[in-house]
GROMACS .gro file of C-alpha atoms in nm:
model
  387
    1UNK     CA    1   9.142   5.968   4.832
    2UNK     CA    2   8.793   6.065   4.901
    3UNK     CA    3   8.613   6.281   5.133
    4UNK     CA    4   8.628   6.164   5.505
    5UNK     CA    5   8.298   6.161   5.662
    6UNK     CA    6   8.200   6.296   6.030
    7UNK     CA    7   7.982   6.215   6.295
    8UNK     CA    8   7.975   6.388   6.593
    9UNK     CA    9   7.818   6.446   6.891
   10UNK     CA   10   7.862   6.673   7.191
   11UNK     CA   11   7.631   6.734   7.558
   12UNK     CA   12   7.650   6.835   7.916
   13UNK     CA   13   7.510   6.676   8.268
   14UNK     CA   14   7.437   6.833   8.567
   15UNK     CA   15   7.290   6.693   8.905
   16UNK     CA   16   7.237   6.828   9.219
   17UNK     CA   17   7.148   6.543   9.486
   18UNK     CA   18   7.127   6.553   9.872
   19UNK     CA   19   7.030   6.281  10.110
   20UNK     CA   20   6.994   6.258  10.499
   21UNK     CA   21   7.052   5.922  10.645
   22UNK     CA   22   6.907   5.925  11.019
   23UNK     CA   23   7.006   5.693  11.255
   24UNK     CA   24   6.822   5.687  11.598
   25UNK     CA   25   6.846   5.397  11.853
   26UNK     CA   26   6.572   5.315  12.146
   27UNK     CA   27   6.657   5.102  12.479
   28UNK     CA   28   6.389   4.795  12.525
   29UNK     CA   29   6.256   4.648  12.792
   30UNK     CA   30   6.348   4.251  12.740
   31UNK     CA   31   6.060   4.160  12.941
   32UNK     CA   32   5.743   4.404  12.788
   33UNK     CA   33   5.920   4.466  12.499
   34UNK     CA   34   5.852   4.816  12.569
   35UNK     CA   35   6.060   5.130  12.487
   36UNK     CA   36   6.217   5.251  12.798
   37UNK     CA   37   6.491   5.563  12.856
   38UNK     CA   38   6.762   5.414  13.060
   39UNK     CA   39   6.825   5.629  13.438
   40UNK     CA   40   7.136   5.799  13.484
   41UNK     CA   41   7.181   5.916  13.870
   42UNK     CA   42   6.828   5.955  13.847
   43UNK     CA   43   6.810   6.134  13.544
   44UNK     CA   44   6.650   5.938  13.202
   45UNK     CA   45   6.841   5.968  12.904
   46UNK     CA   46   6.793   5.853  12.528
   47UNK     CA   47   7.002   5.627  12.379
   48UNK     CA   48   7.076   5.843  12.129
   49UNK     CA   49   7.125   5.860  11.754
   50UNK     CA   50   7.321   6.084  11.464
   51UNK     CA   51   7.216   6.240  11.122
   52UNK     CA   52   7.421   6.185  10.879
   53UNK     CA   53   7.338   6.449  10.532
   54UNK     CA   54   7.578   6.466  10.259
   55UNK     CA   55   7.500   6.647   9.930
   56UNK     CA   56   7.659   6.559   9.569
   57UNK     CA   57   7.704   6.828   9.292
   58UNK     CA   58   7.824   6.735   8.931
   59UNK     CA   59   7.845   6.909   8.654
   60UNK     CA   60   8.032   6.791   8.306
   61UNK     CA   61   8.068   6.832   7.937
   62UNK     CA   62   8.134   6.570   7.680
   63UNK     CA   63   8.186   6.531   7.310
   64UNK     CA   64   8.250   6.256   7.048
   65UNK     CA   65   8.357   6.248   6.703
   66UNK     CA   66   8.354   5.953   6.441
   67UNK     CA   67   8.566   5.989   6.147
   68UNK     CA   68   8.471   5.800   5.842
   69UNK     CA   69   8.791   5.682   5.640
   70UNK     CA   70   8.635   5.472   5.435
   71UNK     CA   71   8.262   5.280   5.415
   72UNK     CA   72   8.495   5.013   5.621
   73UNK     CA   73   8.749   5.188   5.848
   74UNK     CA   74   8.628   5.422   6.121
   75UNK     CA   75   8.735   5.625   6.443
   76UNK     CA   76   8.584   5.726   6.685
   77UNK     CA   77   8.756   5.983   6.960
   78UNK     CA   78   8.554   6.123   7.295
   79UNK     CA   79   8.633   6.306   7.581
   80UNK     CA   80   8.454   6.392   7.899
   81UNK     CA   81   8.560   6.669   8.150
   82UNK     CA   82   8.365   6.641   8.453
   83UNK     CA   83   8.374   6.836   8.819
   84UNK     CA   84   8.211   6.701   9.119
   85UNK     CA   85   8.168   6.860   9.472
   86UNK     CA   86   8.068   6.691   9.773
   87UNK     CA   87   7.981   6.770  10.113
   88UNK     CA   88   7.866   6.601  10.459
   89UNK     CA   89   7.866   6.685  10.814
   90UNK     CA   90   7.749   6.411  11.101
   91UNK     CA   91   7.592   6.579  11.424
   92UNK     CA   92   7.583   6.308  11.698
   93UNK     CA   93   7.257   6.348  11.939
   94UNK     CA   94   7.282   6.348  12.332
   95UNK     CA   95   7.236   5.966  12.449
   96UNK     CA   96   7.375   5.689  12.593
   97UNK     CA   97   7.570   5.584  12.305
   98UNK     CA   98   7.713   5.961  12.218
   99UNK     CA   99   7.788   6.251  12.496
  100UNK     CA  100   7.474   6.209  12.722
  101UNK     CA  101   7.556   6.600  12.830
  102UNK     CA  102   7.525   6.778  12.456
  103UNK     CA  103   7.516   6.711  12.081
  104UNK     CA  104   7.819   6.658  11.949
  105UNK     CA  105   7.823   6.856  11.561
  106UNK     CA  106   8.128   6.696  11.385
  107UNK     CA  107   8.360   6.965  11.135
  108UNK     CA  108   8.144   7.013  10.786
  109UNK     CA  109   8.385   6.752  10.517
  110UNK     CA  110   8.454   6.914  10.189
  111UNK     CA  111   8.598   6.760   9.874
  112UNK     CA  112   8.621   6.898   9.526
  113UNK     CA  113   8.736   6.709   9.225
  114UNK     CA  114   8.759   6.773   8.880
  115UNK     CA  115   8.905   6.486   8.580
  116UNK     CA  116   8.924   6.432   8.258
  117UNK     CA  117   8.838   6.089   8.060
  118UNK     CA  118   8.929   6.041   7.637
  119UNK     CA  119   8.884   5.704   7.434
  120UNK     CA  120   9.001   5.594   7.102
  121UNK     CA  121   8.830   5.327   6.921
  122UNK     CA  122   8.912   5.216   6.566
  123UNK     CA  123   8.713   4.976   6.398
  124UNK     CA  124   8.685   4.766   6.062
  125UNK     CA  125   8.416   4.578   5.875
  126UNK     CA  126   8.552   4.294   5.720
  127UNK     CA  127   8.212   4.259   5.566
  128UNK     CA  128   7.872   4.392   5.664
  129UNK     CA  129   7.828   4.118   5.935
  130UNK     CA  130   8.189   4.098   6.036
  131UNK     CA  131   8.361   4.321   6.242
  132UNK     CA  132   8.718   4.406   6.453
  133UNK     CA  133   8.781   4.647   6.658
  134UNK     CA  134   8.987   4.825   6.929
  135UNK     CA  135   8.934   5.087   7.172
  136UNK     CA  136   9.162   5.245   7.479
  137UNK     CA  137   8.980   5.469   7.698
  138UNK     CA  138   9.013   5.617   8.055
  139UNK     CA  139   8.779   5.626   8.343
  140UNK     CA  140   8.721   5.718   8.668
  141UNK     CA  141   8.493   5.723   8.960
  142UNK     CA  142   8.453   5.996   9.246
  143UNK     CA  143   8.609   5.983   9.583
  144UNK     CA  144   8.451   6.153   9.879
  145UNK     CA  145   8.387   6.249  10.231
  146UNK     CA  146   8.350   5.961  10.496
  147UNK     CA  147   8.074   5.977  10.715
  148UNK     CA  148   8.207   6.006  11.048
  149UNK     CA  149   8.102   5.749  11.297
  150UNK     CA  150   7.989   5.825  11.623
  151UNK     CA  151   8.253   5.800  11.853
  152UNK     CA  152   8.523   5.819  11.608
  153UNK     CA  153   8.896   5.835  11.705
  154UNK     CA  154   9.104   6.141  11.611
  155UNK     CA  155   9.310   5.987  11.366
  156UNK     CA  156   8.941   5.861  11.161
  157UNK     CA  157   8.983   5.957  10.760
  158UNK     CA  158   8.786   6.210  10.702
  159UNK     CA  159   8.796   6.133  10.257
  160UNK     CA  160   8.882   5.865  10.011
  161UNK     CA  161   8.984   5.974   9.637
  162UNK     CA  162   8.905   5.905   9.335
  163UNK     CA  163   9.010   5.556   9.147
  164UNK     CA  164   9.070   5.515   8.811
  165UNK     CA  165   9.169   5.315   8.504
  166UNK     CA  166   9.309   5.280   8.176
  167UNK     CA  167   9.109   5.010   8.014
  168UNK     CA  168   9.224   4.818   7.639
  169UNK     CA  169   9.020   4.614   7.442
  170UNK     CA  170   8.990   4.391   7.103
  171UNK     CA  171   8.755   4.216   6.989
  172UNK     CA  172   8.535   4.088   6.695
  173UNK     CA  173   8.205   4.043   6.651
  174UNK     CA  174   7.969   3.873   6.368
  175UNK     CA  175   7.747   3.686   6.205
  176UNK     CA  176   7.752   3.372   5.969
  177UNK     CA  177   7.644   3.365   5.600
  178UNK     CA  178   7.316   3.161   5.717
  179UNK     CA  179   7.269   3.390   6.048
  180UNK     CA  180   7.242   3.081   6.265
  181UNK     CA  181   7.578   3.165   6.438
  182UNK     CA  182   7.653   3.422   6.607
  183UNK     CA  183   7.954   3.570   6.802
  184UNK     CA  184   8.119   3.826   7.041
  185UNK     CA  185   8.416   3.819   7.173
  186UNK     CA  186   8.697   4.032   7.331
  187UNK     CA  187   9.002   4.063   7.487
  188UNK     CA  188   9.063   4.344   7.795
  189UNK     CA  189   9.342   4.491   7.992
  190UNK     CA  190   9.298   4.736   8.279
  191UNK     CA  191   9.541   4.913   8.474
  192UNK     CA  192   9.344   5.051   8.816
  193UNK     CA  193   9.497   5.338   9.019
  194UNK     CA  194   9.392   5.410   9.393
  195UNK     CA  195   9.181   5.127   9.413
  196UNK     CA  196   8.847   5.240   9.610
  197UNK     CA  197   8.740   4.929   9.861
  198UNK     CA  198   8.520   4.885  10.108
  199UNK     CA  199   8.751   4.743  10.437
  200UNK     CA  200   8.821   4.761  10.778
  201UNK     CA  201   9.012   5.065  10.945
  202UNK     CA  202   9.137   4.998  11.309
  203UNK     CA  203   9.213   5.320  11.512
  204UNK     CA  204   9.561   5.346  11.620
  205UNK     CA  205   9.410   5.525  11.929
  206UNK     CA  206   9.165   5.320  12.024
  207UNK     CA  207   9.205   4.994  11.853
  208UNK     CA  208   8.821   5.029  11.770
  209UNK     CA  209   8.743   4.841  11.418
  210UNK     CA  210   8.565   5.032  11.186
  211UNK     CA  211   8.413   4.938  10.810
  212UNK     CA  212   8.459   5.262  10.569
  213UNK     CA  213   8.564   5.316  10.218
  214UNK     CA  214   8.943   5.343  10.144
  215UNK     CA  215   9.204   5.348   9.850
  216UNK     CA  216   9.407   5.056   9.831
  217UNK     CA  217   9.751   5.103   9.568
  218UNK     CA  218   9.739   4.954   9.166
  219UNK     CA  219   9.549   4.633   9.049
  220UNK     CA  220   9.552   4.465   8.708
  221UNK     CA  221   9.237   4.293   8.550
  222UNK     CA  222   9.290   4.103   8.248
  223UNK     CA  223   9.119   3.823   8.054
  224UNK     CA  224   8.839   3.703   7.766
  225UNK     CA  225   8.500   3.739   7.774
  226UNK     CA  226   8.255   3.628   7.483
  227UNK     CA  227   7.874   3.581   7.384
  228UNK     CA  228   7.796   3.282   7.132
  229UNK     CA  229   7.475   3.120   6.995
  230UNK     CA  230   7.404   2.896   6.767
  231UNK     CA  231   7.034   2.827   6.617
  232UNK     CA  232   7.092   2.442   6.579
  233UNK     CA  233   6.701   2.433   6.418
  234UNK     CA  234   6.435   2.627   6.407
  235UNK     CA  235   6.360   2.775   6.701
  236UNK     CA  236   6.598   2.604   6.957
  237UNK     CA  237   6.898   2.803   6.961
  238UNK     CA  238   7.218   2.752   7.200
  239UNK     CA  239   7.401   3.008   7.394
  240UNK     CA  240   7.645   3.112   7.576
  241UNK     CA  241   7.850   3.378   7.782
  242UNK     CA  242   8.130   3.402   8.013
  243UNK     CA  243   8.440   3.546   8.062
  244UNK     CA  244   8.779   3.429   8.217
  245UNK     CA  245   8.943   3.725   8.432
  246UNK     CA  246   9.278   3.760   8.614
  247UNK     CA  247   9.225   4.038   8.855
  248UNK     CA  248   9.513   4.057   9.105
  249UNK     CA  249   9.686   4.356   9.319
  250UNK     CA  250   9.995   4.437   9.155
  251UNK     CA  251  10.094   4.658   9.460
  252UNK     CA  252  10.086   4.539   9.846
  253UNK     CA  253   9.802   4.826  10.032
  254UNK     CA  254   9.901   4.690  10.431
  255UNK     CA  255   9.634   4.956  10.550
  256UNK     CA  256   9.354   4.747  10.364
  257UNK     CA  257   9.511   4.394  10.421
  258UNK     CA  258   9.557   4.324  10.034
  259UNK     CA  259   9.909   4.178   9.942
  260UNK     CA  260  10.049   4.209   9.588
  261UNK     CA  261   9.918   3.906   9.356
  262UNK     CA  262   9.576   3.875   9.594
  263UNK     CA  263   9.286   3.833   9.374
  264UNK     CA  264   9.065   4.100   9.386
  265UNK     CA  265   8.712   4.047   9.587
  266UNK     CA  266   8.465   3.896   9.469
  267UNK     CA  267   8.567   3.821   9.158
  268UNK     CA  268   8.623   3.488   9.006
  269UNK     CA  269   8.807   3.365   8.739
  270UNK     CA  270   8.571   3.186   8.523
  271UNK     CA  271   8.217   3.268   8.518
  272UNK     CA  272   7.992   3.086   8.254
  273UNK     CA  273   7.588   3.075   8.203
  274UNK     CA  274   7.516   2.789   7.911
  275UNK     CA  275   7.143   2.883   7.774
  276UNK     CA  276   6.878   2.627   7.607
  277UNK     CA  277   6.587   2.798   7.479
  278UNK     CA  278   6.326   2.692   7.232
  279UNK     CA  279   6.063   2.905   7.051
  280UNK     CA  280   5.731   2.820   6.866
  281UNK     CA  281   5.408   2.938   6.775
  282UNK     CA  282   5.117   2.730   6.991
  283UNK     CA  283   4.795   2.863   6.879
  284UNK     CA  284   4.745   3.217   6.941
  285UNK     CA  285   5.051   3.259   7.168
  286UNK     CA  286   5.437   3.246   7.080
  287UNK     CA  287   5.596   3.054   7.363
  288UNK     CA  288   5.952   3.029   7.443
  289UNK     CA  289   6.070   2.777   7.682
  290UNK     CA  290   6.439   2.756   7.833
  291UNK     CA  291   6.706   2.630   8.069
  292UNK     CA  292   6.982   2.771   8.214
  293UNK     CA  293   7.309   2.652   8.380
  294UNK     CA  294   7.505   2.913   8.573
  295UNK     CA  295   7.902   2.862   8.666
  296UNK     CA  296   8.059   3.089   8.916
  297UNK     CA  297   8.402   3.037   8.980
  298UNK     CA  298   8.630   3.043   9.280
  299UNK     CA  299   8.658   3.372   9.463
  300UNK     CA  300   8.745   3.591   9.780
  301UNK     CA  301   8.593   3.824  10.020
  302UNK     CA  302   8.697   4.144  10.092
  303UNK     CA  303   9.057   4.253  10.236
  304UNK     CA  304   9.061   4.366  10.609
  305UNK     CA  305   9.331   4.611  10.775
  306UNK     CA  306   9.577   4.389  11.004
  307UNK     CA  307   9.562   4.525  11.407
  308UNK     CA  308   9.817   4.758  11.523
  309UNK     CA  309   9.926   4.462  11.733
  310UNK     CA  310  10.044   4.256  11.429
  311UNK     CA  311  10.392   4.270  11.325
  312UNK     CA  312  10.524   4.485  11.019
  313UNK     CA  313  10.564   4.201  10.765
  314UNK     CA  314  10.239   4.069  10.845
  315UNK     CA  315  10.000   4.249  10.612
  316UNK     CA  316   9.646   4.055  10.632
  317UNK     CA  317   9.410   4.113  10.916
  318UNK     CA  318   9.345   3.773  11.061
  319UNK     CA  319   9.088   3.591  10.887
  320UNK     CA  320   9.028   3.828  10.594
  321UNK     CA  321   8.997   3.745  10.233
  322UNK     CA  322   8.830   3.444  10.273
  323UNK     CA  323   8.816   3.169   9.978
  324UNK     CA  324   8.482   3.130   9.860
  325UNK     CA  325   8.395   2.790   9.681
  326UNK     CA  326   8.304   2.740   9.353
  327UNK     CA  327   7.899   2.623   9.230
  328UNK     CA  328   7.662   2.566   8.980
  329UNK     CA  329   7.318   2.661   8.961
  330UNK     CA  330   7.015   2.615   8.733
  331UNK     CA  331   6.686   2.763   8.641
  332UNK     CA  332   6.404   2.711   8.413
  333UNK     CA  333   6.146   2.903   8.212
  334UNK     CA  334   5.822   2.872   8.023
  335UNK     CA  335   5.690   3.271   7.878
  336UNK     CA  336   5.374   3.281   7.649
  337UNK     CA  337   5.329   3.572   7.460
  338UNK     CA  338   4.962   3.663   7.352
  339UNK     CA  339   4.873   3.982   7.098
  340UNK     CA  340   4.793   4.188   7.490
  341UNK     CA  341   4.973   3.936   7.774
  342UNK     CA  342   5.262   3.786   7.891
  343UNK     CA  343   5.292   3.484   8.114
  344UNK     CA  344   5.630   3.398   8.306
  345UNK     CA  345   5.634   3.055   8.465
  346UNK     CA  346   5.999   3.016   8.630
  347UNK     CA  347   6.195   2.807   8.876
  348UNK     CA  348   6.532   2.951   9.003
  349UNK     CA  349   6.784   2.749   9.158
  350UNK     CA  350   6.584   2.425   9.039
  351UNK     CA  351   6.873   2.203   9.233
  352UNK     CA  352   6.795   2.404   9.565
  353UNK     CA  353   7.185   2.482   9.611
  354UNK     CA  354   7.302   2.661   9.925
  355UNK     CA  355   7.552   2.895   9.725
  356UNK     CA  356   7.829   3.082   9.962
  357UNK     CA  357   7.803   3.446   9.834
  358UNK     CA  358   7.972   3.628  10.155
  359UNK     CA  359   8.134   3.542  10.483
  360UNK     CA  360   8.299   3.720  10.747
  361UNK     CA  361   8.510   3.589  11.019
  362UNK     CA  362   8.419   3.716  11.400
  363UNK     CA  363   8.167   3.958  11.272
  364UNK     CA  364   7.865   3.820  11.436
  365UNK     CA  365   7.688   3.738  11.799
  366UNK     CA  366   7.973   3.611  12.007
  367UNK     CA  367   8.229   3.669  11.743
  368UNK     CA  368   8.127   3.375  11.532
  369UNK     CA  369   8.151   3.401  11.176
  370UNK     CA  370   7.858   3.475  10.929
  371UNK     CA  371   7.766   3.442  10.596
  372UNK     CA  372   7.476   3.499  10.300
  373UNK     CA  373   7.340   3.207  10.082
  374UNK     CA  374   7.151   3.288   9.795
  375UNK     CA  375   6.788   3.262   9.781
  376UNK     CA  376   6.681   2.853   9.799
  377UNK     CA  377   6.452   2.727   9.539
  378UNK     CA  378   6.217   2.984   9.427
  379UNK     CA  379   5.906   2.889   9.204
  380UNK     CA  380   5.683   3.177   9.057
  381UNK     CA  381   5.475   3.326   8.793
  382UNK     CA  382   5.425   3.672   8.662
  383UNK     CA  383   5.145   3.820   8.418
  384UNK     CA  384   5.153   4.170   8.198
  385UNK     CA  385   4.976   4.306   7.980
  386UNK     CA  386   4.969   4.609   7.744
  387UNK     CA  387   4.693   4.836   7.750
   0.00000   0.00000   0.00000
């Protein structure tokens, strides 16, 4: 057996980032349109308003090593040990809207977390254009202090935690003897832990509804996703990419609404974008021209925290996780390249579809619901050039 070879590769990261997000409201006139203080027993007041800073501090090590079995068979192995610290501290301003006697400074929030992430990917060449391969690896992203609202009930959270996953893939990837096909395609399993989600929380104490970011129990995402294309002459070539994913909660989470087997927001099963493009020399520019047809399939809003008024057994806040329909859309390009500039001519949503991205029940004027469309038929052009 012959020498194995090694590749390896090791580094750090550190950043250091603080933000302040200022919120300050003004009473106006309805009449002028003016700004005007509002009179309380003859004294004028603000509205009001709150600063919200928060800081983020990371710092992490990582390293990765590829072993070299044979001019076929590798491994690669990395790990990733990283250590965040976060803090934030909302001070509420005298107004109408907060304590019109005094600002109200709200406890400084802490957290401090520190994990640990690996993977494992083997891989083969079948031949120098054909591969399989296989990889596990871990992951994780940071939890953190919740920015406390003004006017805030007692029992508010103050953090969320840190989700995570265990993630499996297989896959193969390629290309033909002739190179006019290509391929990509995989197979994935992930096992999430402490879900983070963006819901509603309703105060026990107050029955006020607020929107913050939680941890919801386990979920499972599973499915295919590949990348084709096919040259079918010279110059016109075929795509396409999509994936098909089952993404369900695999454990019931009543204080964000979700119930075990709902599938998880805003994502849909099938997703597909089919891509006709065609390239050729015309005079001094190289021009490729394409369409595009993109499938989105069926899927759901966000979860929302049932009322303290709802019975036990009944887990979704009324209204939440709304069914979003399936649509199609298309789009068209024309680019010329010259030896210095670049033309873009482009149409997006060439049908003019009015796709339903988001909706939410009783959040608007009146407590109607309201929703987001995506941007109507769009035509437009774009020139660059390299200097």
């Amino acid at each position: 057996m012959g020498s194995i070879g090694i590749d390896w590769l090791v580094g750090g990261f550190y950043s250091d980032e603080d933000i302040t997000f200022n919120q300050f409201f003004d009473a106006i006139n309805p009449v002028t349109g003016e700004i005007q203080f509002t009179n309380i027993f003859g004294f004028p007041l603000p509205v009001g308003g709150s600063e919200l800073p928060a800081s983020y501090e990371e710092i992490s090590g990582f390293g990765e090593v590829v072993l070299h079995f044979t001019d076929q068979f590798d491994i690669a192995v990395g790990g990733r040990y990283s250590s965040n610290k976060q803090e934030s501290q909302v001070t509420s301003f005298a107004g109408i809207i907060n304590d019109p006697f005094g600002d109200i400074v709200n406890p400084l929030i802490e957290t401090d977390e520190s994990e640990f992430t690996w993977s494992f990917a083997p891989s083969y060449h079948l031949t120098d254009d054909k591969l399989i391969y296989g990889r596990i690896a871990t992951g994780y992203r940071p939890g953190g202090p919740a920015l406390i609202i003004p006017g805030a009930p007692p029992d508010f959270p103050l953090s969320y935690t840190s989700d995570s996953t265990v993630n499996y893939e297989i896959g193969t990837k390629g290309t033909t003897e002739d190179g006019r096909f290509t391929y990509d395609v995989a197979a994935f399993y992930i096992d999430w832990t402490d879900i983070q989600i963006l819901t509603q929380f309703i105060s026990t104490t107050s029955g006020q509804t607020f929107t913050i970011t939680g941890n919801a129990g386990t979920a499972v995402s599973k499915g295919l996703e590949w990348d084709v294309a096919w040259e079918l002459t010279e110059g016109l070539v075929l795509s396409d990419n999509g994936a098909y994913v089952d993404a369900k909660l695999t454990e019931s989470a009543r204080g964000l609404g979700g119930v075990d087997g709902d599938q998880l927001p805003f994502v849909p099963e099938w997703t597909n974008t089919l891509n006709l493009d065609y390239s050729t020399n015309i005079g001094s520019a190289f021009v490729t021209m394409g369409v595009s047809w993109v499938y989105t399939g069926v899927r759901y809003t966000g979860f929302g925290a049932p009322t303290p008024q709802q019975p036990p057994e009944d887990e979704r806040f009324p209204g939440s996780h709304v069914k979003l329909p399936s649509d199609h859309t298309f789009s068209a390009q024309i680019i010329a390249s010259f030896e210095r500039f670049r033309v873009r001519l482009y149409v997006q949503n060439l049908t003019d579809e009015r796709v339903l991205t988001a909706y939410n029940t009783g959040s608007d004027f009146n407590h109607t619901g309201s929703g987001q469309i995506i941007q109507p038929r769009t035509y437009g052009i774009s020139v660059g050039a390299r200097f």
